[in-house]
Amino acid sequence: PAEGATSPYSYSVGYTDIYDVQFVASGGDASPMVGQSVNVRGIVTAAKGTFGSSDFYIHEGNGAFEGIQIYAGGLEAEINEGDDVTVCGTVSEYYNQTELSAHIPAAVVVHWTGNANYGYADVTTAQVSPANVDAEQFEGQLVRVSDVTVTALPDGYGQWYVMDSSMVACQIDDYGYYTYTPVLNDALDELRGICMYSFSEFKIQPRSDDDFVGPPQIANLRYAPIPPAPASTITISAEMTY
């Protein structure tokens, strides 16, 4: 490209699987392809601006090593969840989180919009607990934990914890845009988000309130007649939100 006169880039021909960029043996961290130029393609799981003005996330399946962070500095175009994109860039480790840094804004190509993603990687809270080195396989991936209970409220950094039947808690952070307020011992059917590595810990980053699922909250409970009579029919109404 014309930019090559001042900022030369290496390039590759054809696609590289995200799996090959992310895969490391158990206990490993850095991508084996750090410094290499690759072309990857996937479905956007977290839109640009959800966590950072230049970052978004894509995956090519719902398994381990199939999601990755994209850094696209200078890209003004919107990148939304469900976009099918190709990114040409260099593999790097940003504070030990693998990312693909787009060469130039034109190195991000949106093929189609409004696509369904490949689903969630179902994990236990133990699998993505803060110090579990094997959580590396889900770094950058859209994950889901189920039947969890809030075990610790937000600290001064907005970090809180949930735990499932594995009895090992995982950390939840507040980089995204959600209004849910954790309550100690609150039960959630599902909690979803991107598995990230930051400040030397793994954590789940919900994207919005849609990443929190039930059970329903019941409010404004009413009954009639008041007081109820033994022989009368009691009518009960309530507002339930999920």
Coordinates of C-alpha atoms in Angstrom, one line a residue:
P1 CA 0.0 0.0 0.0
A2 CA 1.0 3.7 -0.3
E3 CA 1.6 3.7 3.5
G4 CA 4.4 1.3 2.9
A5 CA 6.7 4.2 2.0
T6 CA 6.8 5.2 5.7
S7 CA 5.4 2.2 7.5
P8 CA 6.3 -1.1 5.7
Y9 CA 4.4 -4.2 6.7
S10 CA 4.9 -7.8 6.0
Y11 CA 1.9 -9.8 4.8
S12 CA 0.7 -13.3 4.3
V13 CA -1.4 -14.9 1.6
G14 CA -4.5 -16.9 2.6
Y15 CA -6.2 -17.3 5.9
T16 CA -4.8 -18.5 9.2
D17 CA -7.2 -20.2 11.7
I18 CA -7.6 -18.2 15.0
Y19 CA -7.0 -21.6 16.7
D20 CA -3.5 -21.7 15.2
V21 CA -2.8 -18.1 16.4
Q22 CA -4.1 -18.8 20.0
F23 CA -3.0 -22.4 20.7
V24 CA -0.5 -23.0 23.4
A25 CA 0.3 -26.2 25.4
S26 CA -1.1 -26.5 28.9
G27 CA 0.4 -23.8 31.1
G28 CA 1.6 -21.8 28.1
D29 CA 0.8 -18.1 27.4
A30 CA 2.4 -16.4 24.4
S31 CA 1.1 -17.2 20.9
P32 CA 3.7 -19.2 18.8
M33 CA 3.0 -16.7 16.0
V34 CA 4.0 -13.5 17.8
G35 CA 5.4 -11.0 15.3
Q36 CA 4.0 -12.8 12.3
S37 CA 1.5 -11.2 9.9
V38 CA -1.7 -13.2 9.4
N39 CA -5.2 -12.9 7.9
V40 CA -8.0 -14.2 10.1
R41 CA -11.7 -14.3 9.6
G42 CA -14.5 -14.5 12.2
I43 CA -17.8 -13.3 13.6
V44 CA -17.7 -10.3 15.9
T45 CA -18.7 -11.2 19.5
A46 CA -18.0 -7.8 21.1
A47 CA -18.4 -4.6 19.1
K48 CA -15.8 -1.9 18.7
G49 CA -16.3 0.4 21.6
T50 CA -17.7 -2.1 24.0
F51 CA -14.5 -2.3 26.0
G52 CA -12.2 0.1 24.2
S53 CA -12.5 2.6 21.4
S54 CA -10.2 0.7 19.1
D55 CA -10.8 -2.9 20.3
F56 CA -13.3 -5.6 19.3
Y57 CA -13.4 -9.4 19.5
I58 CA -14.1 -12.1 17.0
H59 CA -14.3 -15.9 17.0
E60 CA -14.5 -18.7 14.4
G61 CA -16.2 -21.3 16.6
N62 CA -17.4 -21.8 20.2
G63 CA -14.4 -24.0 21.3
A64 CA -11.1 -23.4 23.0
F65 CA -8.5 -21.2 21.3
E66 CA -11.1 -19.9 18.8
G67 CA -11.5 -16.3 19.9
I68 CA -9.2 -13.3 19.8
Q69 CA -9.0 -9.6 20.5
I70 CA -8.5 -7.2 17.6
Y71 CA -6.8 -3.8 17.9
A72 CA -7.7 -1.5 15.0
G73 CA -6.2 1.9 15.8
G74 CA -7.5 4.6 13.5
L75 CA -10.4 2.6 12.2
E76 CA -13.4 5.0 12.2
A77 CA -16.0 2.6 10.8
E78 CA -18.4 0.8 13.1
I79 CA -17.8 -2.8 13.9
N80 CA -20.8 -4.4 15.4
E81 CA -21.7 -7.8 16.9
G82 CA -22.6 -10.2 14.2
D83 CA -20.3 -8.7 11.6
D84 CA -18.4 -11.2 9.5
V85 CA -14.9 -9.7 9.2
T86 CA -11.5 -10.4 7.9
V87 CA -8.5 -8.7 9.6
C88 CA -5.0 -8.5 8.3
G89 CA -2.5 -7.7 11.0
T90 CA 0.4 -8.7 13.3
V91 CA 0.1 -11.1 16.2
S92 CA 1.3 -9.5 19.5
E93 CA 1.0 -10.0 23.2
Y94 CA -0.5 -6.9 24.9
Y95 CA 0.3 -7.3 28.6
N96 CA 0.2 -11.1 28.0
Q97 CA -3.1 -11.1 26.2
T98 CA -2.9 -12.2 22.6
E99 CA -4.2 -9.8 20.1
L100 CA -4.1 -9.1 16.4
S101 CA -3.1 -5.5 15.6
A102 CA -4.5 -4.4 12.2
H103 CA -1.9 -3.0 9.9
I104 CA -4.0 0.0 8.7
P105 CA -7.7 0.8 8.9
A106 CA -8.2 -0.7 5.4
A107 CA -6.9 -4.0 6.8
V108 CA -10.4 -4.6 8.4
V109 CA -13.0 -5.8 5.9
V110 CA -16.6 -6.4 6.8
H111 CA -18.1 -9.0 4.5
W112 CA -21.6 -9.4 6.0
T113 CA -23.6 -7.9 8.9
G114 CA -26.2 -9.4 11.2
N115 CA -24.8 -12.9 11.4
A116 CA -25.5 -15.2 14.3
N117 CA -22.3 -16.0 16.3
Y118 CA -21.1 -19.5 16.8
G119 CA -22.5 -19.8 20.3
Y120 CA -20.9 -19.7 23.7
A121 CA -18.0 -21.8 25.0
D122 CA -19.6 -23.3 28.1
V123 CA -17.1 -23.3 30.9
T124 CA -17.2 -23.8 34.7
T125 CA -16.1 -21.0 37.0
A126 CA -13.1 -23.1 38.0
Q127 CA -12.0 -23.2 34.3
V128 CA -11.8 -19.4 34.0
S129 CA -10.8 -18.6 37.6
P130 CA -8.3 -15.7 38.0
A131 CA -5.1 -17.8 38.5
N132 CA -5.9 -20.8 36.4
V133 CA -3.2 -20.9 33.7
D134 CA -5.3 -23.2 31.6
A135 CA -8.0 -20.5 31.3
E136 CA -5.6 -19.3 28.5
Q137 CA -7.4 -21.5 26.1
F138 CA -10.5 -19.3 26.4
E139 CA -8.7 -16.0 26.3
G140 CA -10.6 -13.7 23.8
Q141 CA -13.5 -16.2 23.5
L142 CA -17.2 -15.6 24.2
V143 CA -17.9 -17.8 27.2
R144 CA -20.9 -18.8 29.4
V145 CA -21.1 -20.0 33.0
S146 CA -24.4 -21.4 34.3
D147 CA -26.2 -21.8 37.6
V148 CA -23.9 -19.4 39.4
T149 CA -24.2 -17.5 42.7
V150 CA -22.7 -14.2 43.6
T151 CA -20.0 -14.8 46.2
A152 CA -18.3 -11.4 46.5
L153 CA -19.5 -7.9 45.8
P154 CA -17.6 -5.4 43.7
D155 CA -14.3 -4.1 45.1
G156 CA -12.9 -0.7 44.5
Y157 CA -12.1 -1.7 40.9
G158 CA -15.6 -3.0 40.0
Q159 CA -14.5 -6.6 40.2
W160 CA -16.8 -9.2 41.8
Y161 CA -17.1 -13.0 41.9
V162 CA -19.5 -15.8 41.1
M163 CA -19.3 -19.6 41.7
D164 CA -20.9 -22.7 40.3
S165 CA -20.9 -26.3 41.5
S166 CA -17.2 -26.5 40.8
M167 CA -16.8 -24.5 44.1
V168 CA -14.1 -22.3 42.6
A169 CA -15.1 -18.7 42.0
C170 CA -14.3 -16.7 38.8
Q171 CA -13.9 -13.0 38.5
I172 CA -16.4 -10.7 36.8
D173 CA -15.4 -7.2 35.7
D174 CA -17.2 -4.0 34.7
Y175 CA -15.5 -2.8 31.5
G176 CA -18.8 -3.3 29.5
Y177 CA -22.1 -1.5 29.6
Y178 CA -24.4 -3.2 32.0
T179 CA -26.6 -2.0 34.8
Y180 CA -27.0 -5.2 36.7
T181 CA -26.0 -4.7 40.3
P182 CA -24.6 -7.9 42.0
V183 CA -26.2 -8.8 45.3
L184 CA -24.5 -11.3 47.6
N185 CA -26.0 -14.8 47.1
D186 CA -27.9 -13.7 44.1
A187 CA -28.5 -16.6 41.7
L188 CA -28.1 -16.3 37.9
D189 CA -29.1 -19.0 35.4
E190 CA -26.5 -17.8 33.0
L191 CA -23.7 -15.2 32.9
R192 CA -21.9 -14.5 29.6
G193 CA -19.1 -12.4 28.3
I194 CA -15.6 -12.3 26.9
C195 CA -12.8 -14.1 28.8
M196 CA -10.0 -11.6 29.2
Y197 CA -6.6 -11.5 30.8
S198 CA -5.7 -8.2 32.4
F199 CA -3.7 -7.2 35.5
S200 CA -2.3 -10.7 35.6
E201 CA -5.7 -12.3 36.1
F202 CA -8.4 -14.0 34.0
K203 CA -11.9 -12.6 34.2
I204 CA -15.2 -12.6 32.4
Q205 CA -16.3 -9.3 30.9
P206 CA -20.1 -9.1 30.3
R207 CA -20.9 -6.8 27.3
S208 CA -24.4 -5.6 28.3
D209 CA -27.4 -6.6 30.5
D210 CA -28.3 -9.2 27.9
D211 CA -25.4 -11.3 29.3
F212 CA -27.3 -11.8 32.5
V213 CA -30.1 -14.4 32.5
G214 CA -32.6 -14.9 35.3
P215 CA -34.1 -16.1 37.5
P216 CA -36.8 -13.4 37.1
Q217 CA -37.0 -10.6 39.6
I218 CA -40.5 -10.2 41.1
A219 CA -41.7 -6.8 42.0
N220 CA -45.0 -4.9 42.7
L221 CA -46.8 -8.0 44.1
R222 CA -50.5 -7.3 44.5
Y223 CA -53.5 -9.3 45.6
A224 CA -57.2 -8.7 45.9
P225 CA -59.4 -8.6 47.8
I226 CA -57.8 -7.0 50.8
P227 CA -58.0 -8.6 53.3
P228 CA -58.5 -12.0 51.6
A229 CA -61.6 -13.8 52.8
P230 CA -61.7 -17.6 53.4
A231 CA -64.4 -18.2 50.8
S232 CA -63.2 -15.7 48.2
T233 CA -61.1 -16.1 45.0
I234 CA -57.8 -14.4 45.5
T235 CA -56.4 -12.5 42.4
I236 CA -52.6 -12.1 42.5
S237 CA -50.5 -9.9 40.1
A238 CA -46.8 -9.1 39.9
E239 CA -44.2 -7.6 37.5
M240 CA -41.4 -10.0 36.5
T241 CA -38.2 -8.9 34.8
Y242 CA -35.4 -11.1 33.5

